Amino acid sequence: MRSCSAGGGPEAARAHPPEQEATVAEQTPPTYDPRHPSPEHPRRGEAGSRRLTTAQGLRVDDTDRSLTAGPRGPVLLEDHHLREKITHFDHERIPERVVHARGYGARGTFRAYGNAASVTKAAFLATADEETEVFVRFSTVLGSRGSADTVRDVRGFATKFFTREGVFDLVGNNMPVFFVQDAIKFPDIIHAGKPHPHREIPQAQTAHDTFWDFVSQHTESAHMVMWAMSDRAIPRSYRTMEGFGVHTFRLEAADGTTSLVKLHWKPLLGTHSQVWEEAQITQGADPDFHRRDLAEAIDSGAFPQWELGLQVMPDTPDETFEGIDLLDPTNIVPEELCPVQRVGLLTLHQNPDNYFAETEQVAFHVGHLVPGIHVTNDPLMQGRLFSYLDTQLSRLGGPNFAQLPVNRPRAEVDSNLRDGMHQTEVHTGVAVYKPNAVEDDEPTASPEDGFVTLPTPVSGEKGRHHPVSFRDHFTQARLFWVSMSPVEQAHIVEAYTFELGKCFSQEIRTRELSVLARIDTDLAARVAAGLGVPVPPPLEKEGVTGPEEAEPSPALSQLPTEPGRVDGRVVGVLVADGGDLSVVERLRSALGDDGAVVRVVAAHGGEVTSADTALTVERTLLTTRSVEYDAVVVADGTAGTPAGDDARTAVLIQEAFRHGKPILASGDGAQVLAAVGLNGREPGVHVVEQAADVLGPLRQDLAMHRSWERLAALAGVTGR
Ligand code: HDE
């Protein structure tokens, strides 16, 4: 076909010489795999083959300069690439979660042991060796999406199981109880905990008046507050956190028998925490501490693992066990009364490829159930059944969020749900209703193997009830307190004292002290002493009972009773040019196989060298802080060097000491310790002659997580 030339003539033809036109082969877009095979090389397609395009696939000539009328003229509306680029950017954010905004996810698998078959017919639990894909999202509750990881807070532990029977979501926390018994109080506790509305401070913490104003009056939160003031609220890592379903579930076996069940995640690395000062320093030194820790562990092949455990209790008409109301989410069932039976293994082995697409868009729901797992009438759980679907509508912009890759069920989906915002399916057929004769009444319902709600009886008068069995607010708070070791109790005292010390209202402090006085007189006295105020009388509150005398539950304490695994533990080794560098290799070969990481720390970057060795420096005294390490080693040859003499080295050792971490010096490294007053006779501090001797004491200490004797001594308590 001939084209008309309008004034351009031969000139215009030259502007687009035929030989420069793209061939059909070149126009084929490069194939790319959105799940690129290598996370280290997220490049899509062959190097050099990618072309920048608009959202419509048009190749872009220049993305650095806007279209203007002349070199100094205004920008033209006609520049579609500019407008598309800016418009898309303007809309890059979606509303963050109102709670649990800050989180980090990972993919993995769950393998069933098969022993749960006697309790549930859920195939992913009941079938031995069945593997189910999962996506897990860990989170803090109060902070906004950009807040720090290591704040004092509850952690979310939400797991999406892509089972062959549909998606099951276990949307739990790292604490087994909750602040409120009824969902209607959830907005209140969250509003009280969030930053004060007029100034939007403080961020991501409960150390302020409105939180303590609420919980000191709303005493059913006393047990959960005790957990929140314990070391559980400052985990060392997501990998060392327990998880809990919190509510009691009703499980149904294939033969129709039902049980009341509490669900637990037990980390194979043990349950460990930071200490408070360490957590605070980490917030500044590395606000991404927990997500980095998880991502690096997975990248390095040290896959975190948890066992799923069940506490199985009889399904009695009153739904209690040993006098504990199983519908009250402020109650635990002590493991000593009902042991946790392990029924499967969760392994996280893949980091998300894209934070937004996966971690931000994953949508959990307590109502995502599979046959064999049922909810109960726990009023908190019932409210959640409403909330999660509702929140996804505003967060993910419509009802089709299950079609997002991260949420897409692996079981076949054939619903009559149609259209709506962000519909990505191209549905065919016309009979989108039932009954239909047009398409043989398909898809058909499955009364035999579909989800059938249990015919549990329901009766009673409508009303805003407050069951008598929900009125004991203090027995389990006391149970938690008396189950803690002396050093853990000291940390709880410190946490209450810190948080109440940050409150301005004396009335609020006094009221909370009266709550503590009701739980335990020693606890109240110690917090009051720290605040410098008298202990008020125990709180009197109409209609509220407890505490009854409580038997300690040793399972609640995090103190290791025996050495644990050291995977993912980080040892920082301070070395200097000309010093003994062999200690690094020794530690790496001895601890590396167990998944521990040994990092070289020096006064300068680049390499440190000695007679015949050169080591790459991974951290300098400028870029590091003690919180990165679970143990600190000072190598021989550092004394009298810039590394040994630096004031930051003294801070590093002092912090590691205060945080109960193993510290070891070999050779003249002892002088570096001596400069901060340590002589190797303190608990968990070791001075050895030579590099060959470092391993013994270090491994033992690392496996116990901290020097508990030292932490106890620092806290001024006897016993561990
Ligand atoms: Fe949630 N919760 N919650 N919650 N929750 C949300 O749902 C809510 C509760 C938990 O990583 C929201 O998708 C109500 C208990 C986790 O995406 C929201 C009540 C437990 C996550 C919501 C509770 C949890 C959420 C916000 C009182 C422990 C993060 C974004 C009845 C068992 C999931 C979203 C993720 C998230 C409501 C109480 C755990 C607003 C109304 C108890 C781990 O729907």
PDB file of N, CA, C and O in Angstrom, residues 553-584:
ATOM      1  N   SER A 553       3.246 -23.742  85.741  1.00  0.00           N
ATOM      2  CA  SER A 553       3.351 -24.577  84.535  1.00  0.00           C
ATOM      3  C   SER A 553       4.749 -24.362  83.960  1.00  0.00           C
ATOM      4  O   SER A 553       4.994 -23.367  83.271  1.00  0.00           O
ATOM      5  N   PRO A 554       5.687 -25.275  84.244  1.00  0.00           N
ATOM      6  CA  PRO A 554       7.068 -25.062  83.780  1.00  0.00           C
ATOM      7  C   PRO A 554       7.165 -24.889  82.261  1.00  0.00           C
ATOM      8  O   PRO A 554       8.073 -24.229  81.771  1.00  0.00           O
ATOM      9  N   ALA A 555       6.210 -25.434  81.513  1.00  0.00           N
ATOM     10  CA  ALA A 555       6.276 -25.326  80.045  1.00  0.00           C
ATOM     11  C   ALA A 555       6.190 -23.878  79.580  1.00  0.00           C
ATOM     12  O   ALA A 555       6.553 -23.567  78.439  1.00  0.00           O
ATOM     13  N   LEU A 556       5.722 -22.967  80.453  1.00  0.00           N
ATOM     14  CA  LEU A 556       5.590 -21.574  80.035  1.00  0.00           C
ATOM     15  C   LEU A 556       6.923 -20.820  80.064  1.00  0.00           C
ATOM     16  O   LEU A 556       7.057 -19.769  79.446  1.00  0.00           O
ATOM     17  N   SER A 557       7.882 -21.362  80.811  1.00  0.00           N
ATOM     18  CA  SER A 557       9.174 -20.674  80.913  1.00  0.00           C
ATOM     19  C   SER A 557       9.994 -20.921  79.654  1.00  0.00           C
ATOM     20  O   SER A 557       9.967 -22.006  79.085  1.00  0.00           O
ATOM     21  N   GLN A 558      10.735 -19.893  79.239  1.00  0.00           N
ATOM     22  CA  GLN A 558      11.575 -20.045  78.042  1.00  0.00           C
ATOM     23  C   GLN A 558      13.002 -20.463  78.385  1.00  0.00           C
ATOM     24  O   GLN A 558      13.812 -20.629  77.482  1.00  0.00           O
ATOM     25  N   LEU A 559      13.318 -20.587  79.671  1.00  0.00           N
ATOM     26  CA  LEU A 559      14.688 -20.935  80.030  1.00  0.00           C
ATOM     27  C   LEU A 559      15.015 -22.337  79.535  1.00  0.00           C
ATOM     28  O   LEU A 559      14.313 -23.287  79.882  1.00  0.00           O
ATOM     29  N   PRO A 560      16.071 -22.498  78.735  1.00  0.00           N
ATOM     30  CA  PRO A 560      16.372 -23.840  78.237  1.00  0.00           C
ATOM     31  C   PRO A 560      16.771 -24.750  79.399  1.00  0.00           C
ATOM     32  O   PRO A 560      17.513 -24.332  80.295  1.00  0.00           O
ATOM     33  N   THR A 561      16.262 -25.966  79.377  1.00  0.00           N
ATOM     34  CA  THR A 561      16.659 -26.918  80.425  1.00  0.00           C
ATOM     35  C   THR A 561      17.833 -27.747  79.945  1.00  0.00           C
ATOM     36  O   THR A 561      18.512 -28.389  80.729  1.00  0.00           O
ATOM     37  N   GLU A 562      18.067 -27.753  78.646  1.00  0.00           N
ATOM     38  CA  GLU A 562      19.218 -28.476  78.098  1.00  0.00           C
ATOM     39  C   GLU A 562      19.699 -27.732  76.859  1.00  0.00           C
ATOM     40  O   GLU A 562      18.938 -26.949  76.271  1.00  0.00           O
ATOM     41  N   PRO A 563      20.952 -27.985  76.429  1.00  0.00           N
ATOM     42  CA  PRO A 563      21.466 -27.256  75.263  1.00  0.00           C
ATOM     43  C   PRO A 563      20.602 -27.514  74.030  1.00  0.00           C
ATOM     44  O   PRO A 563      20.153 -28.632  73.807  1.00  0.00           O
ATOM     45  N   GLY A 564      20.370 -26.457  73.234  1.00  0.00           N
ATOM     46  CA  GLY A 564      19.548 -26.588  72.027  1.00  0.00           C
ATOM     47  C   GLY A 564      20.392 -26.467  70.777  1.00  0.00           C
ATOM     48  O   GLY A 564      21.623 -26.490  70.829  1.00  0.00           O
ATOM     49  N   ARG A 565      19.725 -26.321  69.645  1.00  0.00           N
ATOM     50  CA  ARG A 565      20.427 -26.206  68.372  1.00  0.00           C
ATOM     51  C   ARG A 565      21.000 -24.792  68.213  1.00  0.00           C
ATOM     52  O   ARG A 565      20.528 -23.857  68.829  1.00  0.00           O
ATOM     53  N   VAL A 566      22.024 -24.690  67.363  1.00  0.00           N
ATOM     54  CA  VAL A 566      22.665 -23.379  67.199  1.00  0.00           C
ATOM     55  C   VAL A 566      22.495 -22.830  65.780  1.00  0.00           C
ATOM     56  O   VAL A 566      23.121 -21.842  65.415  1.00  0.00           O
ATOM     57  N   ASP A 567      21.631 -23.431  64.983  1.00  0.00           N
ATOM     58  CA  ASP A 567      21.408 -22.948  63.607  1.00  0.00           C
ATOM     59  C   ASP A 567      21.088 -21.459  63.615  1.00  0.00           C
ATOM     60  O   ASP A 567      20.252 -21.016  64.396  1.00  0.00           O
ATOM     61  N   GLY A 568      21.716 -20.745  62.715  1.00  0.00           N
ATOM     62  CA  GLY A 568      21.381 -19.335  62.546  1.00  0.00           C
ATOM     63  C   GLY A 568      21.956 -18.436  63.623  1.00  0.00           C
ATOM     64  O   GLY A 568      21.782 -17.221  63.575  1.00  0.00           O
ATOM     65  N   ARG A 569      22.624 -19.009  64.609  1.00  0.00           N
ATOM     66  CA  ARG A 569      23.279 -18.157  65.623  1.00  0.00           C
ATOM     67  C   ARG A 569      24.461 -17.449  64.969  1.00  0.00           C
ATOM     68  O   ARG A 569      25.154 -18.035  64.126  1.00  0.00           O
ATOM     69  N   VAL A 570      24.724 -16.229  65.380  1.00  0.00           N
ATOM     70  CA  VAL A 570      25.779 -15.444  64.735  1.00  0.00           C
ATOM     71  C   VAL A 570      26.871 -15.132  65.753  1.00  0.00           C
ATOM     72  O   VAL A 570      26.592 -14.599  66.833  1.00  0.00           O
ATOM     73  N   VAL A 571      28.095 -15.486  65.394  1.00  0.00           N
ATOM     74  CA  VAL A 571      29.244 -15.205  66.264  1.00  0.00           C
ATOM     75  C   VAL A 571      30.065 -14.102  65.592  1.00  0.00           C
ATOM     76  O   VAL A 571      30.477 -14.250  64.439  1.00  0.00           O
ATOM     77  N   GLY A 572      30.290 -13.005  66.292  1.00  0.00           N
ATOM     78  CA  GLY A 572      31.122 -11.923  65.760  1.00  0.00           C
ATOM     79  C   GLY A 572      32.537 -12.085  66.290  1.00  0.00           C
ATOM     80  O   GLY A 572      32.731 -12.213  67.499  1.00  0.00           O
ATOM     81  N   VAL A 573      33.518 -12.089  65.380  1.00  0.00           N
ATOM     82  CA  VAL A 573      34.905 -12.266  65.807  1.00  0.00           C
ATOM     83  C   VAL A 573      35.685 -10.999  65.478  1.00  0.00           C
ATOM     84  O   VAL A 573      35.809 -10.627  64.302  1.00  0.00           O
ATOM     85  N   LEU A 574      36.191 -10.350  66.516  1.00  0.00           N
ATOM     86  CA  LEU A 574      36.973  -9.125  66.310  1.00  0.00           C
ATOM     87  C   LEU A 574      38.422  -9.501  66.041  1.00  0.00           C
ATOM     88  O   LEU A 574      39.058 -10.173  66.860  1.00  0.00           O
ATOM     89  N   VAL A 575      38.915  -9.081  64.880  1.00  0.00           N
ATOM     90  CA  VAL A 575      40.296  -9.409  64.505  1.00  0.00           C
ATOM     91  C   VAL A 575      41.031  -8.131  64.104  1.00  0.00           C
ATOM     92  O   VAL A 575      40.402  -7.092  63.883  1.00  0.00           O
ATOM     93  N   ALA A 576      42.356  -8.257  64.008  1.00  0.00           N
ATOM     94  CA  ALA A 576      43.161  -7.086  63.617  1.00  0.00           C
ATOM     95  C   ALA A 576      44.272  -7.543  62.682  1.00  0.00           C
ATOM     96  O   ALA A 576      44.676  -8.717  62.700  1.00  0.00           O
ATOM     97  N   ASP A 577      44.753  -6.611  61.856  1.00  0.00           N
ATOM     98  CA  ASP A 577      45.881  -6.936  60.975  1.00  0.00           C
ATOM     99  C   ASP A 577      47.054  -7.427  61.805  1.00  0.00           C
ATOM    100  O   ASP A 577      47.376  -6.851  62.854  1.00  0.00           O
ATOM    101  N   GLY A 578      47.653  -8.500  61.336  1.00  0.00           N
ATOM    102  CA  GLY A 578      48.820  -9.034  62.025  1.00  0.00           C
ATOM    103  C   GLY A 578      48.463  -9.929  63.195  1.00  0.00           C
ATOM    104  O   GLY A 578      49.338 -10.561  63.793  1.00  0.00           O
ATOM    105  N   GLY A 579      47.191 -10.013  63.544  1.00  0.00           N
ATOM    106  CA  GLY A 579      46.781 -10.849  64.678  1.00  0.00           C
ATOM    107  C   GLY A 579      46.493 -12.274  64.242  1.00  0.00           C
ATOM    108  O   GLY A 579      46.736 -12.665  63.092  1.00  0.00           O
ATOM    109  N   ASP A 580      45.943 -13.058  65.171  1.00  0.00           N
ATOM    110  CA  ASP A 580      45.643 -14.465  64.882  1.00  0.00           C
ATOM    111  C   ASP A 580      44.288 -14.547  64.166  1.00  0.00           C
ATOM    112  O   ASP A 580      43.250 -14.311  64.776  1.00  0.00           O
ATOM    113  N   LEU A 581      44.347 -14.891  62.886  1.00  0.00           N
ATOM    114  CA  LEU A 581      43.097 -14.977  62.114  1.00  0.00           C
ATOM    115  C   LEU A 581      42.570 -16.413  62.058  1.00  0.00           C
ATOM    116  O   LEU A 581      41.469 -16.659  61.579  1.00  0.00           O
ATOM    117  N   SER A 582      43.368 -17.356  62.552  1.00  0.00           N
ATOM    118  CA  SER A 582      42.980 -18.764  62.429  1.00  0.00           C
ATOM    119  C   SER A 582      41.709 -19.081  63.205  1.00  0.00           C
ATOM    120  O   SER A 582      40.981 -20.019  62.901  1.00  0.00           O
ATOM    121  N   VAL A 583      41.414 -18.253  64.210  1.00  0.00           N
ATOM    122  CA  VAL A 583      40.246 -18.508  65.044  1.00  0.00           C
ATOM    123  C   VAL A 583      38.956 -18.479  64.204  1.00  0.00           C
ATOM    124  O   VAL A 583      38.012 -19.232  64.453  1.00  0.00           O
ATOM    125  N   VAL A 584      38.965 -17.647  63.166  1.00  0.00           N
ATOM    126  CA  VAL A 584      37.758 -17.539  62.328  1.00  0.00           C
ATOM    127  C   VAL A 584      37.519 -18.863  61.607  1.00  0.00           C
ATOM    128  O   VAL A 584      36.411 -19.416  61.620  1.00  0.00           O
TER     129      VAL A 584
END
